[in-house]
Coordinates of N, CA and C and ligand atoms in Angstrom, one line a residue:
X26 N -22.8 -0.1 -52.0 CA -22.6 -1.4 -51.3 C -21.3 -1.3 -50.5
X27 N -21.3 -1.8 -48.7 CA -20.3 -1.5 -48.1 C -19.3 -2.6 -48.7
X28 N -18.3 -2.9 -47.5 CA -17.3 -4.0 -47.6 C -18.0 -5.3 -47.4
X29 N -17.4 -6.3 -48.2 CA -16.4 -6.1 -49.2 C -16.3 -5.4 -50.9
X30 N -15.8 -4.5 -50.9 CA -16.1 -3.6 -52.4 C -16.1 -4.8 -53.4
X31 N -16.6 -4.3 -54.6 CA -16.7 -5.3 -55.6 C -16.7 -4.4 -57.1
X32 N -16.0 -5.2 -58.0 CA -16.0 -4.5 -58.9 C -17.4 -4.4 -60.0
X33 N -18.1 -3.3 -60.2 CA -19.1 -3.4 -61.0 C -18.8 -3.1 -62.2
X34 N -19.8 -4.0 -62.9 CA -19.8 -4.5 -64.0 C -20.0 -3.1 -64.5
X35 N -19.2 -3.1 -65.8 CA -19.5 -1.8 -66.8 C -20.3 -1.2 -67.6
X36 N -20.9 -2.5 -67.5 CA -22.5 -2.3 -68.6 C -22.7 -2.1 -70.0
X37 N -21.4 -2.0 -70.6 CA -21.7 -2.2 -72.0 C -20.3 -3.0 -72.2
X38 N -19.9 -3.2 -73.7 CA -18.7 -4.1 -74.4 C -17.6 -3.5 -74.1
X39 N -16.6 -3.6 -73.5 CA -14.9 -2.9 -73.9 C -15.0 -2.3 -75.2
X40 N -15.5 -2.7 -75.9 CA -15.0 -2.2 -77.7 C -16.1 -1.2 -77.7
X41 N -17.2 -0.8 -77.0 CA -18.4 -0.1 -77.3 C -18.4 1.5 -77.6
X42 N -17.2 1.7 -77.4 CA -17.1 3.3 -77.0 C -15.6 3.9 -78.3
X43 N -15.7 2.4 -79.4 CA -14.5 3.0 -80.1 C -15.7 3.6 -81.4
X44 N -14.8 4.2 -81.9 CA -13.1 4.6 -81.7 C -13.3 5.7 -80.9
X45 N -14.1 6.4 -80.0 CA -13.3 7.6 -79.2 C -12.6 7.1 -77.7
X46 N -13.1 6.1 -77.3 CA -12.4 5.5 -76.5 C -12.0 4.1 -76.8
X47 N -10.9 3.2 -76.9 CA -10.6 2.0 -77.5 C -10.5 1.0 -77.0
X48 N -11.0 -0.4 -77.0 CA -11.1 -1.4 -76.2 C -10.2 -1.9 -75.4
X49 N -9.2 -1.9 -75.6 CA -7.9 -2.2 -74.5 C -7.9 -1.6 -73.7
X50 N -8.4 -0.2 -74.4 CA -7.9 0.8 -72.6 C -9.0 0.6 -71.3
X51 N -10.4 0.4 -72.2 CA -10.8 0.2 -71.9 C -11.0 -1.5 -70.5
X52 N -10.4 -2.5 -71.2 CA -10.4 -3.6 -70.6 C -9.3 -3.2 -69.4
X53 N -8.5 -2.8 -69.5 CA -7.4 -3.0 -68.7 C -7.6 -1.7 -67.9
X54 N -8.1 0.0 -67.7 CA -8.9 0.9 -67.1 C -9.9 0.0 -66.0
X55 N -11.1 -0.8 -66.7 CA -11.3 -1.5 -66.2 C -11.4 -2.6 -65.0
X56 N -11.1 -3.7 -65.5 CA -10.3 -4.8 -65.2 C -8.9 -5.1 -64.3
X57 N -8.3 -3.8 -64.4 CA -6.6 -3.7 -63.8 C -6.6 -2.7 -62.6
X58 N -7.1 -1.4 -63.5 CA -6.6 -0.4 -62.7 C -8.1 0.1 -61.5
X59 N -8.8 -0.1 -61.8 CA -10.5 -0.1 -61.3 C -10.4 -1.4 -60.0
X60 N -10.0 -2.3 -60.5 CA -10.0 -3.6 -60.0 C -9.1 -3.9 -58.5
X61 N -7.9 -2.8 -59.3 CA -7.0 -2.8 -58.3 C -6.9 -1.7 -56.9
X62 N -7.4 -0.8 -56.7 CA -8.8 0.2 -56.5 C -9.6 -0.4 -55.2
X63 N -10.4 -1.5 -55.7 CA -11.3 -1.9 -54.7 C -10.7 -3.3 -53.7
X64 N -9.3 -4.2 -54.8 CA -8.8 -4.8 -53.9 C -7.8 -4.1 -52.4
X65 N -7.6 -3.0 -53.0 CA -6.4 -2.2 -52.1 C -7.8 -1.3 -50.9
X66 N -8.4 -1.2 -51.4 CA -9.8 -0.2 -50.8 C -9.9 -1.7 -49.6
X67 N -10.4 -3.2 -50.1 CA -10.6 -3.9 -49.5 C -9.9 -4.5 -48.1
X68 N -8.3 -4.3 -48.7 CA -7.6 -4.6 -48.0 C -6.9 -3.8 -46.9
X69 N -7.5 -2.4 -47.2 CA -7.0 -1.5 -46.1 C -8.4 -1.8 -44.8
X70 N -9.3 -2.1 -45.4 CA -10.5 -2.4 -44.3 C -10.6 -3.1 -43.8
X71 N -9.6 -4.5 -43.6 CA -9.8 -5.9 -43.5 C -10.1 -6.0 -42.0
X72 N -9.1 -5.0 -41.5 CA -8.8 -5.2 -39.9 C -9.3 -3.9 -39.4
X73 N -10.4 -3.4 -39.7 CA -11.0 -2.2 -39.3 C -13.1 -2.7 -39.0
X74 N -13.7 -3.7 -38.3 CA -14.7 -4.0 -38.8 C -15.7 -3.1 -38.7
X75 N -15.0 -2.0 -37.8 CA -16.3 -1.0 -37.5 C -17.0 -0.4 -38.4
X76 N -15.7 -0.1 -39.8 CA -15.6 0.6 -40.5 C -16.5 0.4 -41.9
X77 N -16.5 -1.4 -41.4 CA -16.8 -2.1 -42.8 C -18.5 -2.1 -43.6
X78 N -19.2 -1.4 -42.6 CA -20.9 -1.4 -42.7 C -20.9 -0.1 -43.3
X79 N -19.6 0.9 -43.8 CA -19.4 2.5 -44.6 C -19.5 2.2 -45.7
X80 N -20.5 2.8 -46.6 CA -20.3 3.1 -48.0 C -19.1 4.2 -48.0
X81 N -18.8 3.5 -49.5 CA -17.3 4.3 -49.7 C -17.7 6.1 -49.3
X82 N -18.5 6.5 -49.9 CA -18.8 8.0 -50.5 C -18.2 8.5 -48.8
X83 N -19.5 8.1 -48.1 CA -19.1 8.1 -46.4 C -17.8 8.1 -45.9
X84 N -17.3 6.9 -46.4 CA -15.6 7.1 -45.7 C -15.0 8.2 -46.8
X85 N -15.6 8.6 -47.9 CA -14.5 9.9 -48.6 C -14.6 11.4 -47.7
X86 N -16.1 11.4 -47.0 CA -16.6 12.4 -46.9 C -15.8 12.9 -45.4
X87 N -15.7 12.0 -44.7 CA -14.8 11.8 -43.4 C -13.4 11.4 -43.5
X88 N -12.4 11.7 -44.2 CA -11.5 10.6 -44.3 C -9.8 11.1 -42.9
X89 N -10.6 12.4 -42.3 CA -9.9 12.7 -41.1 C -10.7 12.3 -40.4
X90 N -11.3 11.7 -39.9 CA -11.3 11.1 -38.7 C -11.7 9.3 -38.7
X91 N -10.7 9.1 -39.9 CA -10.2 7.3 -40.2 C -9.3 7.4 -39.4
X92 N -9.0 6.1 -38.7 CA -7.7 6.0 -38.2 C -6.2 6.2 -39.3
X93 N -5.5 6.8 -38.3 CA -4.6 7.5 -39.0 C -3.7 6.3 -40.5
X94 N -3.5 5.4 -39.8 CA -2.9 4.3 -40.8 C -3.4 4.0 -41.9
X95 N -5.0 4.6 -42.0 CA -5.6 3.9 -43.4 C -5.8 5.4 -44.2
X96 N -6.1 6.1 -43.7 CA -6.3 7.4 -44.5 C -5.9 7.4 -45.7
X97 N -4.7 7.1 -46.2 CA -3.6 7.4 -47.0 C -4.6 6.3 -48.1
X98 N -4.7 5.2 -47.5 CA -5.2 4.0 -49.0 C -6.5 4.3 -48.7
X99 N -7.6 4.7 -47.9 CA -8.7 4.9 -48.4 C -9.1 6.1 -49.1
X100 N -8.5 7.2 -49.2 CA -8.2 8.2 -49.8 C -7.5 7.8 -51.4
X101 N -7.3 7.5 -51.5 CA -6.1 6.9 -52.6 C -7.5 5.6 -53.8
X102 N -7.6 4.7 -52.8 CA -8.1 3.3 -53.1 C -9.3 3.4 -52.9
X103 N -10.2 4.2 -51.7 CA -11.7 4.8 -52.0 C -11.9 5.7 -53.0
X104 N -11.3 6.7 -53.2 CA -11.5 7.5 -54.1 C -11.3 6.9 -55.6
X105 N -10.5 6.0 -55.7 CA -10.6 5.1 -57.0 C -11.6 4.5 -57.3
X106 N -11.9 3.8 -56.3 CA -12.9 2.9 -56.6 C -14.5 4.0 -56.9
X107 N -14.8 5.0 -55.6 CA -15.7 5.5 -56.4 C -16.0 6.7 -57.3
X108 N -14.5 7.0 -57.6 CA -14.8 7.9 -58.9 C -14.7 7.1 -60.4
X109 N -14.4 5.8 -60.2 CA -14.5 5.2 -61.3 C -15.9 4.5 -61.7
X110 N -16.2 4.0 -60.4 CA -17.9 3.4 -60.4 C -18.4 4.4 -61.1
X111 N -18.6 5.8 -60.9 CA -19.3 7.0 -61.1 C -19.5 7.3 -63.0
X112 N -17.8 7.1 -62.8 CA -17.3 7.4 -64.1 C -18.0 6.3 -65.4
X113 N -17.7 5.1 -65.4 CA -18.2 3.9 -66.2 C -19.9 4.4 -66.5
X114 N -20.4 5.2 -65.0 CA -22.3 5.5 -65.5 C -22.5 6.6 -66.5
X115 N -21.1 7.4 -66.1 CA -21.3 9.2 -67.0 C -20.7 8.7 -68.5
X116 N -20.2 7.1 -68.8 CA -20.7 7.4 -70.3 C -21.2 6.3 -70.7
X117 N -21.4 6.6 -71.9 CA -22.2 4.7 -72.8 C -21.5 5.3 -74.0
X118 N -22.4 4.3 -74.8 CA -21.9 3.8 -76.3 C -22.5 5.0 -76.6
X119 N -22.6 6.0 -77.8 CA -22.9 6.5 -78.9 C -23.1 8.1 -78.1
X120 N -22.9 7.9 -76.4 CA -23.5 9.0 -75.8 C -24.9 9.4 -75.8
X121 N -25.0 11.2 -75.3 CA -26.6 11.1 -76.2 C -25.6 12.6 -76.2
X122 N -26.8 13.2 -77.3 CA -26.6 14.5 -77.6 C -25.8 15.9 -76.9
X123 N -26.6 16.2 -76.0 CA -26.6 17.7 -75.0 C -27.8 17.2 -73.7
X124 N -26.9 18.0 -72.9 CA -27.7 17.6 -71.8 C -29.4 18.1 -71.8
X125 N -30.3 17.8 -71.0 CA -31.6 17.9 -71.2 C -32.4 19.0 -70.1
X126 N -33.1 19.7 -70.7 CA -34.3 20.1 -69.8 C -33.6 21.4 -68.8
X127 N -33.9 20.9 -67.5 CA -33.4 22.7 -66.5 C -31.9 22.1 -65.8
X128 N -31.2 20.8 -66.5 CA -30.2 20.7 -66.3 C -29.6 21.9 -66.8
X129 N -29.8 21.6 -68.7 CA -29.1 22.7 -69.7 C -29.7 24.2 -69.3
X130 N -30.3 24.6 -68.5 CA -31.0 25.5 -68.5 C -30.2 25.9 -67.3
X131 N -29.4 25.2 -66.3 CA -29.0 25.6 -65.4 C -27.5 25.5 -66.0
X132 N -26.7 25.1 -66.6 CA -25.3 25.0 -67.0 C -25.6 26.4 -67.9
X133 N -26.8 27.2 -68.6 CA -26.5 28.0 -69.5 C -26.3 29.2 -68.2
X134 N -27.3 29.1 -67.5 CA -26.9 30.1 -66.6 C -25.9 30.5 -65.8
X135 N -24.8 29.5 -65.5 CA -23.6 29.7 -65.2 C -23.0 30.0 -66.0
X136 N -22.5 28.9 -67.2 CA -21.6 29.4 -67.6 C -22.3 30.1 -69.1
X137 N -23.1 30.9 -69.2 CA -23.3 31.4 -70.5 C -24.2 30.3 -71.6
X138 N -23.0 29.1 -72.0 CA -24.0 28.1 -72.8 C -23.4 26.6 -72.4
X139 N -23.9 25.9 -73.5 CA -23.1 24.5 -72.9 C -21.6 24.5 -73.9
X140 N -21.6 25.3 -75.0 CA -20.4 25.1 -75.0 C -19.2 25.4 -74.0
X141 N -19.3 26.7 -73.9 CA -19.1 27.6 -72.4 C -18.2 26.5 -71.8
X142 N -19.3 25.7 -71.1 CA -18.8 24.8 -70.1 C -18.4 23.5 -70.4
X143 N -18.1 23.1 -72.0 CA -17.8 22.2 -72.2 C -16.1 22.4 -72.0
X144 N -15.6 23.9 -72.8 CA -14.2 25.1 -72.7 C -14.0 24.5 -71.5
X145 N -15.0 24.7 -70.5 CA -14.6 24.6 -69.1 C -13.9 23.9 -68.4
X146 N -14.9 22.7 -68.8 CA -14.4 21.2 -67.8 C -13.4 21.2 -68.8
X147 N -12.9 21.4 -70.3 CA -12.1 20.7 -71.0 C -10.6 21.5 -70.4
X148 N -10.8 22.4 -70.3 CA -9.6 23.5 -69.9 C -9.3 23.2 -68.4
X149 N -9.9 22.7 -67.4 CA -9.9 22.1 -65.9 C -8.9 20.6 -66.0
X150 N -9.2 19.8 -67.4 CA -8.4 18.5 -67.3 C -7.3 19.1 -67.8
X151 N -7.4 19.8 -68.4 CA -5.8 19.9 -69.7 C -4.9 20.9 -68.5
X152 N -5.4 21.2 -67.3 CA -4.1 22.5 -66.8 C -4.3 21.5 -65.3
X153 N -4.6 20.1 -65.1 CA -4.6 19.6 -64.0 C -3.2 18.5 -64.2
X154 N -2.1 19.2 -63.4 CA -1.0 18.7 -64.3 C -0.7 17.2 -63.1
X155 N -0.2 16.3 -64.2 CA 0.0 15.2 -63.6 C -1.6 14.4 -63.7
X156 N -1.5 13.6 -62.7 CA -3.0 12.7 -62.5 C -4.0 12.9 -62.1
X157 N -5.2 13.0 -62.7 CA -6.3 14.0 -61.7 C -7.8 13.6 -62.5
X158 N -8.4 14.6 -62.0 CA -9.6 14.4 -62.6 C -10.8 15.9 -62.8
X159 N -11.1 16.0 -63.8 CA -11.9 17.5 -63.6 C -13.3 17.0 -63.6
X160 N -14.1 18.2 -62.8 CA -15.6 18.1 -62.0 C -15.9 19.4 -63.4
X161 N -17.5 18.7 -62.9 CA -18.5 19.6 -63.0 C -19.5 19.2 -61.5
X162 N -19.1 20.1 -60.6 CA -19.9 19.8 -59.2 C -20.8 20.9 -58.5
X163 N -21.6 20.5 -57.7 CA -22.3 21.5 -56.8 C -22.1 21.4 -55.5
X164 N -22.2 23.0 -55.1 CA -22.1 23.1 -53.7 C -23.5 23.0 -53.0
X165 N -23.3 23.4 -51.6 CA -24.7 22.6 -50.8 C -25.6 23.7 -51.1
X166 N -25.2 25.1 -51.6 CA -26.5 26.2 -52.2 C -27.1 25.5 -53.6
X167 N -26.4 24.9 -54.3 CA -27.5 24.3 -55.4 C -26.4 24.6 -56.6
X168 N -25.6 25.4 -56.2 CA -24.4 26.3 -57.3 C -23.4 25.2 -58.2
X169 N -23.8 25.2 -59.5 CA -22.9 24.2 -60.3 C -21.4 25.2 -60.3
X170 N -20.2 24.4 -60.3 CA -18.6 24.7 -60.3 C -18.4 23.9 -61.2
X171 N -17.0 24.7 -62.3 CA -16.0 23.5 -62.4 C -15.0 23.2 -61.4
X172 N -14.2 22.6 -61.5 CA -13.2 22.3 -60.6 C -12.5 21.2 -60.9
X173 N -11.0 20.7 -60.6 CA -10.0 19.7 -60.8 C -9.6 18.9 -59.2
X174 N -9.3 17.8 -59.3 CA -9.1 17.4 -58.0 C -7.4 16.5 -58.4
X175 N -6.6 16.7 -57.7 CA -5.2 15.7 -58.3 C -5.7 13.9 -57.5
X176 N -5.1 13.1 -58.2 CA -5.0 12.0 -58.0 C -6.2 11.1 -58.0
X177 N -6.6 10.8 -56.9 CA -8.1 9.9 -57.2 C -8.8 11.0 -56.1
X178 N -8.9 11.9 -55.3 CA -9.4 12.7 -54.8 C -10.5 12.7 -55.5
X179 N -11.8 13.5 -54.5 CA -13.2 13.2 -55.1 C -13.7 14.7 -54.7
X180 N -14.9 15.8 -55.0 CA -15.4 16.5 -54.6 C -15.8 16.5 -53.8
X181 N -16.7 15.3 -53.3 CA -17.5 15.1 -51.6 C -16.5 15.5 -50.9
X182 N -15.5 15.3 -50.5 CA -14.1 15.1 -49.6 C -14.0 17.2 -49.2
X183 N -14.7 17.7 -50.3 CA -14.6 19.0 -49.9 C -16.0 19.6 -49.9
X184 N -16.9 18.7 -49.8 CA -18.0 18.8 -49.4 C -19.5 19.0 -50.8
X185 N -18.5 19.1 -51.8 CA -19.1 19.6 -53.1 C -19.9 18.1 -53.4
X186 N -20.8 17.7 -54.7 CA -21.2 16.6 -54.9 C -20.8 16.9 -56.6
X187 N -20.2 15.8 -56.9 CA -20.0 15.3 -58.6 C -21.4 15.0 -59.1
X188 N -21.4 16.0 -60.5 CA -22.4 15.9 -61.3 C -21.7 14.9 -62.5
X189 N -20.9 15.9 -63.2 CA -20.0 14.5 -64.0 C -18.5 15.2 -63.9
X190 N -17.4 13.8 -64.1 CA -16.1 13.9 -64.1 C -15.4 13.2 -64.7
X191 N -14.3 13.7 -65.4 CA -13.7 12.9 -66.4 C -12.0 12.9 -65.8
X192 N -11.7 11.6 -66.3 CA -10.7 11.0 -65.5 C -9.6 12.0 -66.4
X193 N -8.5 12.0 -65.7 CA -7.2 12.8 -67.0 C -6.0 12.0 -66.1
X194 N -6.2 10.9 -65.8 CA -5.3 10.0 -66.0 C -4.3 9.6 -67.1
X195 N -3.2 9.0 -67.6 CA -2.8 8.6 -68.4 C -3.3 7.6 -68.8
X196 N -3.5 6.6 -67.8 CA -4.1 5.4 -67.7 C -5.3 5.1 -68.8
X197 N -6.2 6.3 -68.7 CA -7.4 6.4 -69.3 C -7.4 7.0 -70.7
X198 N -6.2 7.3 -71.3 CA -6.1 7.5 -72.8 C -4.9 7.2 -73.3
X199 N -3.1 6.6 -72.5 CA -2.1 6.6 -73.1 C -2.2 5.8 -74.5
X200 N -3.1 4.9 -74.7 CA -2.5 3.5 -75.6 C -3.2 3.9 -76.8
X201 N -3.9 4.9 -76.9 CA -5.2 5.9 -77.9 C -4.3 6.4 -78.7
X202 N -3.9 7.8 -77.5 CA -3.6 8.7 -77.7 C -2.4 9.5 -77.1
X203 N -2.0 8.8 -76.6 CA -0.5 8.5 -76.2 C -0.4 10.4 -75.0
X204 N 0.4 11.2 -75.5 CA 0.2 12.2 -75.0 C -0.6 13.7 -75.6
X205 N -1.5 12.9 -76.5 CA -2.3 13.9 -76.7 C -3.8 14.4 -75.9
X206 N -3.6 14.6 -74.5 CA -4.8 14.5 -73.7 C -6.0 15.2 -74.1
X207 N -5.5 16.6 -75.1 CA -6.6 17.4 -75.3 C -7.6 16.3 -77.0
X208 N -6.8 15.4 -77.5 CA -7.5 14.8 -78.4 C -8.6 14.2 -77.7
X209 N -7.9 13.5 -76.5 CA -8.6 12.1 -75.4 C -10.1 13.4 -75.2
X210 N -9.9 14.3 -74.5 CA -11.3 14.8 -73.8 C -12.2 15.7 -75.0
X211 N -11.4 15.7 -76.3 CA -12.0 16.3 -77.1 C -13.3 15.0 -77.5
X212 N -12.5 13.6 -77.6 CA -13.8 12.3 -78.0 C -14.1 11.9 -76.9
X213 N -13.8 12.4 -76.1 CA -14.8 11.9 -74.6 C -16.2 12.6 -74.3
X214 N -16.0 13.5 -74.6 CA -17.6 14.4 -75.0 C -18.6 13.4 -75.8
X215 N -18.2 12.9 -77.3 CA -18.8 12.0 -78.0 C -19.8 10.9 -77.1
X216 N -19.1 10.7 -76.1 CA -19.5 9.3 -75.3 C -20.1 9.2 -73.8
X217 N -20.8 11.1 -73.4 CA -20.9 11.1 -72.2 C -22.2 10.9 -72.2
X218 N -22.5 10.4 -71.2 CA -24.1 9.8 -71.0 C -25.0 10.7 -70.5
X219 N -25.4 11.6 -71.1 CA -26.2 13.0 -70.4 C -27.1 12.7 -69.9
X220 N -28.4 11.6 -69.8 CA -29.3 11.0 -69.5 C -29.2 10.5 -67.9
X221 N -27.8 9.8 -67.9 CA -27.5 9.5 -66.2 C -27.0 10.9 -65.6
X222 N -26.1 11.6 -66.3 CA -25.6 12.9 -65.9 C -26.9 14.1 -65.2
X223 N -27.7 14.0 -65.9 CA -29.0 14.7 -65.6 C -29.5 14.2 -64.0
X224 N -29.8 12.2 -64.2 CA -29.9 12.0 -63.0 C -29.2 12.6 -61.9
X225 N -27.9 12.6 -61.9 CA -27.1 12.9 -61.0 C -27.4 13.8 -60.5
X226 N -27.6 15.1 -61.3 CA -27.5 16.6 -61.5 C -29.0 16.8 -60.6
X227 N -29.9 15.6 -60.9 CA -31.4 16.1 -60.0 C -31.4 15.5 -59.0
X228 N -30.8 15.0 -58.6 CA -30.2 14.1 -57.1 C -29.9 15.2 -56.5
X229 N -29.0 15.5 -57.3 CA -28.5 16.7 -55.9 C -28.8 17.8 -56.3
X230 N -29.9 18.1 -56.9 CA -30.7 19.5 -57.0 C -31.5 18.8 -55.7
X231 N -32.3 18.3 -55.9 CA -33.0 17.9 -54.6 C -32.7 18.0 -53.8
X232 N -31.6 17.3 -53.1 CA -30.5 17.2 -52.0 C -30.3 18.6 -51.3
X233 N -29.8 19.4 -52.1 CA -29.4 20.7 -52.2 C -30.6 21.3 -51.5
X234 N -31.2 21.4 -52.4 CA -32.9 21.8 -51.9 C -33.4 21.7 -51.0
X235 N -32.9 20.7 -50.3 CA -33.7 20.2 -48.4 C -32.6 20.7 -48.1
X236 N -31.9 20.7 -48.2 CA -30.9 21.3 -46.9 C -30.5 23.1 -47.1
X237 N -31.2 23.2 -48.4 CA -31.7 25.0 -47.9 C -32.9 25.5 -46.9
X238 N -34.0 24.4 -46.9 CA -34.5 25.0 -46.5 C -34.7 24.8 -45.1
Ligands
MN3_13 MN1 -8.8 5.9 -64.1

């Protein structure tokens, strides 16, 4: 949905994801820092109307050839807004298990197994120093990466597409787990939504797929 951004609803309770994630952080992740995201995203657009009929992804994907004045907050304040949208779908309540079907069948093939790549993305948040966020993404051959992006930065922006990514924010575990980050992404596994993640993952297998051939 273009301008005016809007904050989407989360889909399940604040409290739904404890104890590996905790309701406050939750409300206020949310609520504050999500929220604040799409008013700053909003407000860099205000006076741009050309701009305003762009889904966010679109303005991430271009964001050199935004006029020069906004780059900084739509980069910053787009990328918030939709790596958080993204983020709230890659988990739920109770999670589900392991990923499914020629998803798992394609993560074994890279990286060996799924634990492999769990090492992976877990080892991509914990050495992404400062604010960031680590990928599991694909390039336009079909090829799953891990990879880390600093700040609210997104993988589209380098052309890659986010299968799933996990925030390593402080924001998203201080009041838990204070500075134990590797605790935070060790129970964030517990709560990843493999079911939408798979979606994701066959979106852009497809995607991928037309534009090989
Ligand atoms: Mn965050």
């Amino acid at each position: 949905m273009p301008y005016p951004f809007k904050l989407p609803d989360l889909g399940f309770p604040f409290a739904a994801l404890e104890p590996h994630i905790d309701a406050q952080t939750m409300e206020i992740h949310h609520g504050k820092h999500h929220a604040a995201y799409v008013n700053n995203l909003n407000a860099a657009l205000e006076k741009h109307a050309a701009l305003q009929s762009r889904e966010v992804d679109d303005l991430l994907r271009s964001i050199s050839s935004l006029p020069q004045e906004i780059q900084g907050a739509v980069r910053n304040n787009g990328g918030g807004h939709y790596n958080h949208s993204l983020f709230w779908q890659w988990i739920a309540p109770g999670g589900s298990k392991e990923p499914p079907g020629a998803f798992a069948q394609a993560i074994t093939t890279e990286f060996t197994s799924i634990d492999k790549f769990k090492e992976a993305l877990t080892q991509a948040g914990m050495t992404r120093f400062g604010s960031g966020w680590a990928w599991l993404a694909m390039d336009k051959s079909g090829k799953l990466k891990v990879t880390s992006t600093p700040n609210q930065d997104n993988p589209i922006s380098e052309g890659l597409t986010p299968i799933v990514g996990v925030d390593v924010w402080e924001h998203a575990y201080y009041l838990k787990y204070q500075n134990r980050r590797a605790d935070y992404l060790k129970a964030w596994w517990n709560v990843v939504n493999w079911s939408k993640v798979n979606e994701t993952y066959e979106k852009a297998r497809q995607r991928a797929g037309t534009m090989a051939r």
